[in-house]
Amino acid sequence: MTISFRFLLSSRGLPRWGIPGTSALSNRSLILNTMSNKQFKVVITEKEPPYNKIKEIAEVYQNPNGGSLARDILLEQSKDADAILCLLRDKIDKELLDNAPKLKVVSTLSVGYEHIDLDECRKRGIRVGNTPDVLTATTAELGATLTLTAARRIVEAADTARNGGWNIWTPYWLCGRGINGATVGIYGLGRIGEGVAKRLKGFEPKRIIYTNRKPKENSEYEFVQLDELLKQSDFLIVTVNAATIEQQFFNLEKFKKMKPTAVFVNISRGCVVNQDDLYTALKEGIIGAAGLDVTVPEPLPTDNPLFSLKNCVILPHIGSATMETRDAMVNLSEDNLINGLTGKPIIGPLE
Ligand SMILES: O=C(O)C(=O)CO
């Protein structure tokens, strides 16, 4: 007999309803049995953290080794899974969904969900959870930091000092660009874009402009068309949701419209940039500098030509990497998964 877990527990986790035709005692043992049988199966694609709350209600297959969970193991383990807790690097596509007929919930430890086929999930009634909001401030902080780091040549300057290149102070040595009095442009003014703009505002730019599909109501920033954004921005920061934009949208044609001194920053996803074109633009002085927290692929191989450029700062996708934020993301992804399985509200792009 299959009895749904949620029918047996009150909101405080106490038994609520009896099973018709059974005594209180046998009800209790049936409940305990059902609970200890852990009727859900969950796949967790990362080794850490332990996700103990999930383990209280489900049999869990958790990646034992760290690193990416091999695709064949993910497919095999998903066959009888009720839920998957995944990362950005796991493709939750049609092949996987076809192979997982019991799947009810996909919870991703990320705000981004371009690795999940939402249409296929929607068709199957699979609930999808993600982790917005809890990482906004931290990611915006990194966006602002990376902008200044690339603009003020911080990595190049620190390397120079460390490697014996610090001779005498001269007027134009290691000069970069400042935000004060400049035009900051944001491509994709969502939560994170707003967060970056708010932080950079403190550095007193002349204007903060942005491009979205349409102007945002009551925004304190100036909406402009894309061409205007490209032409006017001294700093162009890409914070767009990658699921909403074509691949390699930022290409040579776009870089050529930018100022030769412009600083291009990407904290969205690597796939929104044509990296070969970015290399050309940086190498040939078509734009001034770049800061990338995201690349294709990740990790970016160390022999990638972008690493050879002094005017390109590359970070290993650390936008949300503070302990507090990662704890919050872990907790939210765990709650999303449990709530999704037990019929409660979750936070996600299809909700
Ligand atoms: O959450 C995301 O989408 C990330 O890129 C990592 O925080």
XYZ file of C-alpha atoms and ligand atoms in Angstrom:
358
model
C 0.000 0.000 0.000
C 1.438 3.357 -0.938
C 0.606 6.219 1.364
C 1.820 9.670 0.574
C 4.126 11.065 3.234
C 2.349 14.395 3.283
C -0.996 12.812 4.223
C 0.532 11.352 7.356
C 2.101 14.420 8.875
C 0.716 17.643 10.220
C 2.652 20.832 9.687
C 4.510 20.059 12.908
C 5.472 16.656 11.640
C 2.919 14.864 13.879
C 0.627 12.133 12.588
C -2.623 13.740 11.453
C -5.001 11.256 9.932
C -5.619 7.614 10.612
C -5.675 5.007 7.904
C -9.343 3.964 7.543
C -10.059 0.566 9.015
C -6.985 0.358 11.231
C -6.557 0.862 14.973
C -4.577 3.728 16.469
C -1.711 1.353 17.264
C -1.531 -0.190 13.837
C -1.878 3.291 12.328
C 1.173 4.327 14.293
C 3.292 1.401 13.241
C 2.192 1.821 9.638
C 3.187 5.479 9.797
C 6.582 4.703 11.287
C 7.112 1.969 8.759
C 6.210 4.232 5.926
C 8.541 6.875 7.289
C 11.430 4.544 7.807
C 10.851 3.033 4.376
C 11.583 6.460 2.999
C 9.318 6.285 0.040
C 11.169 8.940 -1.939
C 14.379 8.485 -3.814
C 16.549 11.543 -4.345
C 19.702 11.965 -6.434
C 22.176 14.631 -5.277
C 24.813 15.308 -7.907
C 27.429 16.890 -5.629
C 29.330 15.260 -2.780
C 28.822 18.121 -0.337
C 27.105 19.298 1.787
C 25.391 16.294 3.446
C 21.803 17.569 2.936
C 20.650 15.808 6.110
C 17.074 17.102 5.978
C 16.605 15.351 2.645
C 18.107 12.175 4.050
C 15.472 12.187 6.801
C 12.706 11.726 4.259
C 14.361 10.002 1.328
C 16.742 7.336 0.232
C 19.531 9.364 -1.273
C 22.083 8.598 -3.927
C 24.721 11.293 -3.413
C 27.734 11.646 -5.689
C 30.383 9.845 -3.603
C 33.470 11.269 -5.274
C 33.034 14.993 -5.761
C 33.530 16.525 -9.180
C 30.903 16.117 -11.881
C 28.635 13.132 -11.514
C 29.235 11.053 -14.647
C 26.334 11.309 -17.069
C 25.788 7.534 -17.229
C 25.554 7.350 -13.432
C 23.179 10.313 -13.345
C 20.971 8.602 -15.948
C 21.095 5.279 -14.134
C 20.358 6.761 -10.714
C 17.566 8.975 -12.076
C 15.570 6.020 -13.436
C 13.629 5.567 -10.198
C 14.247 8.996 -8.656
C 11.479 11.240 -7.334
C 13.750 14.262 -7.196
C 17.156 15.482 -8.300
C 19.256 18.116 -6.591
C 21.590 19.341 -9.300
C 24.208 21.953 -10.108
C 24.728 24.168 -13.145
C 26.988 21.590 -14.706
C 24.324 18.847 -14.812
C 22.217 18.720 -17.966
C 18.608 18.047 -17.068
C 17.434 17.515 -20.629
C 14.825 15.499 -22.515
C 16.967 12.374 -22.536
C 17.240 12.427 -18.760
C 13.576 13.294 -18.237
C 12.423 10.507 -20.606
C 14.528 8.158 -18.559
C 13.109 9.270 -15.194
C 9.367 8.583 -15.235
C 8.868 9.081 -11.474
C 10.605 12.444 -11.348
C 8.553 15.126 -9.579
C 11.100 17.762 -8.589
C 14.339 19.215 -9.910
C 16.028 21.566 -7.473
C 19.117 23.398 -8.672
C 21.753 24.962 -6.450
C 21.827 28.076 -8.613
C 19.733 30.980 -9.706
C 20.496 30.133 -13.360
C 18.442 27.343 -14.902
C 19.601 27.213 -18.515
C 20.868 23.662 -17.872
C 17.293 22.506 -17.256
C 14.824 21.961 -20.091
C 11.931 23.905 -18.596
C 9.497 23.123 -21.415
C 9.994 19.402 -20.955
C 9.616 19.770 -17.174
C 6.437 21.787 -17.640
C 4.951 19.145 -19.954
C 5.595 16.456 -17.359
C 4.396 18.494 -14.370
C 7.875 18.405 -12.850
C 8.457 21.191 -10.340
C 11.681 23.151 -10.753
C 13.305 25.027 -7.873
C 16.176 27.536 -8.040
C 17.900 29.946 -5.644
C 17.175 33.560 -6.601
C 17.453 36.522 -4.197
C 19.716 34.866 -1.644
C 22.715 35.427 -3.934
C 21.800 38.795 -5.424
C 23.833 41.034 -3.113
C 26.912 38.799 -3.183
C 26.884 38.441 -6.965
C 26.326 42.178 -7.413
C 29.254 42.833 -5.079
C 31.449 40.633 -7.252
C 30.179 42.373 -10.398
C 31.162 45.763 -9.005
C 34.500 44.405 -7.754
C 35.343 42.833 -11.106
C 34.439 46.041 -12.923
C 36.863 48.051 -10.803
C 39.486 45.319 -10.911
C 39.518 45.264 -14.710
C 39.226 49.045 -15.020
C 42.001 49.887 -12.532
C 44.294 47.063 -13.742
C 44.471 45.609 -10.255
C 45.668 42.117 -11.204
C 48.309 43.459 -13.590
C 49.486 45.979 -10.969
C 49.695 43.400 -8.162
C 51.548 40.956 -10.456
C 53.954 43.716 -11.463
C 54.714 44.572 -7.835
C 55.174 40.924 -6.886
C 57.371 40.118 -9.874
C 59.921 42.913 -9.482
C 58.474 45.235 -12.110
C 57.913 48.062 -9.588
C 60.635 50.569 -10.373
C 59.852 54.235 -9.930
C 56.538 56.062 -9.821
C 55.889 57.773 -13.155
C 52.888 59.857 -14.155
C 51.143 57.456 -16.503
C 52.352 54.114 -15.244
C 49.603 51.516 -14.736
C 46.841 54.046 -15.256
C 43.380 52.658 -15.715
C 39.887 54.095 -15.917
C 37.703 55.376 -13.099
C 33.946 55.222 -12.654
C 33.662 58.748 -11.303
C 32.138 60.883 -14.089
C 31.855 57.936 -16.489
C 28.873 56.181 -18.058
C 28.000 52.783 -16.634
C 25.896 50.548 -18.870
C 24.051 47.459 -17.707
C 22.812 44.860 -20.163
C 19.933 43.049 -18.454
C 18.746 45.122 -15.513
C 17.237 42.393 -13.354
C 17.857 41.809 -9.671
C 21.607 41.361 -10.050
C 21.932 44.198 -12.571
C 20.104 46.526 -10.159
C 22.463 45.386 -7.425
C 25.545 46.187 -9.512
C 24.123 49.583 -10.517
C 23.313 50.439 -6.897
C 26.855 49.608 -5.797
C 28.572 51.415 -8.672
C 26.388 54.474 -8.078
C 28.469 55.031 -4.951
C 31.476 55.701 -7.212
C 29.602 58.652 -8.721
C 29.282 57.916 -12.422
C 27.778 60.582 -14.665
C 25.033 58.250 -15.924
C 23.807 54.737 -15.395
C 22.077 53.458 -18.517
C 20.616 50.057 -19.281
C 19.087 47.947 -22.006
C 16.285 45.467 -21.399
C 13.630 44.223 -23.776
C 11.504 47.089 -22.467
C 11.994 49.914 -19.959
C 11.484 49.035 -16.310
C 8.738 50.925 -14.563
C 9.968 53.423 -11.976
C 13.626 52.667 -12.571
C 16.024 55.361 -11.466
C 18.327 54.354 -14.345
C 18.042 55.446 -17.984
C 16.670 52.976 -20.509
C 18.480 53.103 -23.877
C 18.438 51.005 -27.038
C 21.251 48.488 -27.474
C 23.248 50.569 -29.968
C 23.199 53.489 -27.575
C 24.320 51.257 -24.718
C 27.234 49.978 -26.790
C 28.263 53.441 -27.966
C 27.858 55.342 -24.691
C 29.083 52.928 -22.035
C 32.531 53.356 -20.533
C 31.734 50.228 -18.552
C 29.396 47.650 -20.004
C 28.313 45.038 -17.498
C 26.361 42.026 -18.671
C 23.968 40.689 -16.047
C 21.315 39.245 -18.339
C 19.579 35.935 -17.667
C 21.338 33.722 -20.214
C 18.159 31.729 -20.823
C 16.661 34.838 -22.457
C 19.375 35.788 -24.960
C 20.932 34.231 -28.030
C 24.281 32.461 -27.719
C 27.384 34.577 -28.418
C 25.273 37.704 -28.578
C 28.291 39.859 -27.729
C 30.433 39.453 -30.840
C 32.883 41.496 -32.881
C 30.126 43.519 -34.505
C 28.969 44.655 -31.047
C 32.503 45.214 -29.707
C 33.232 47.416 -32.730
C 30.409 49.723 -31.678
C 31.948 50.199 -28.235
C 34.499 52.821 -27.169
C 38.145 51.796 -27.608
C 38.581 52.466 -23.884
C 35.455 50.564 -22.789
C 35.599 47.934 -20.073
C 33.414 44.898 -20.803
C 32.342 42.789 -17.815
C 30.405 39.532 -17.916
C 28.874 37.990 -14.788
C 25.974 36.347 -16.654
C 27.111 33.220 -18.512
C 30.047 32.562 -20.815
C 27.747 31.496 -23.640
C 26.493 35.059 -24.196
C 29.933 36.104 -25.477
C 31.843 35.064 -28.571
C 35.175 34.566 -26.830
C 37.262 34.484 -30.023
C 35.800 37.849 -30.953
C 36.430 39.150 -27.453
C 40.061 38.080 -27.746
C 40.380 39.962 -31.048
C 38.679 43.041 -29.596
C 41.006 43.122 -26.587
C 44.151 42.300 -28.517
C 43.523 44.869 -31.249
C 42.415 47.659 -28.910
C 38.843 47.641 -30.221
C 37.839 47.786 -26.549
C 40.014 48.563 -23.537
C 39.677 45.730 -21.036
C 37.443 42.899 -19.880
C 36.481 41.156 -16.671
C 34.918 37.721 -16.903
C 33.521 35.672 -14.042
C 31.996 33.198 -16.483
C 33.422 31.507 -19.559
C 32.897 28.654 -21.982
C 33.984 26.100 -21.026
C 34.292 26.178 -17.270
C 36.978 25.690 -16.177
C 38.604 27.662 -18.982
C 41.771 25.790 -20.056
C 44.888 27.681 -19.031
C 46.109 27.733 -22.641
C 43.056 29.738 -23.711
C 44.375 32.874 -25.469
C 42.295 35.128 -23.205
C 44.608 34.188 -20.334
C 47.539 35.649 -22.268
C 46.061 39.149 -22.209
C 46.979 41.605 -19.472
C 43.777 43.537 -20.120
C 41.548 40.558 -19.390
C 40.770 39.489 -15.824
C 39.284 36.012 -15.588
C 37.734 34.646 -12.407
C 36.613 31.044 -11.879
C 32.858 31.729 -11.547
C 32.869 33.009 -7.964
C 29.958 35.470 -8.205
C 27.999 33.946 -5.319
C 30.987 32.545 -3.451
C 30.711 33.693 0.146
C 30.100 31.206 2.945
C 26.884 32.927 4.015
C 25.462 33.003 0.516
C 26.402 29.439 -0.302
C 24.801 28.318 2.999
C 21.654 30.201 2.049
C 21.661 28.624 -1.431
C 22.125 25.151 0.020
C 19.273 25.670 2.494
C 16.957 27.022 -0.184
C 17.731 24.212 -2.625
C 17.110 21.677 0.154
C 13.816 23.310 1.161
C 12.731 23.567 -2.480
C 13.324 19.867 -2.978
C 11.523 18.778 0.208
C 8.648 21.203 -0.297
C 8.354 20.172 -3.928
C 8.034 16.533 -2.926
C 5.558 17.224 -0.125
C 3.283 19.506 -2.135
C 4.287 22.786 -0.546
C 5.216 26.078 -2.244
C 8.677 26.299 -3.729
C 10.691 29.038 -5.388
C 11.295 28.374 -9.050
C 10.902 29.605 -12.627
C 7.716 27.617 -13.297
C 5.935 28.400 -10.031
O 23.561 30.590 -9.203
C 24.048 30.731 -10.338
O 23.342 30.730 -11.351
C 25.491 30.858 -10.466
O 25.981 31.219 -11.489
C 26.349 30.532 -9.304
O 25.948 31.212 -8.208
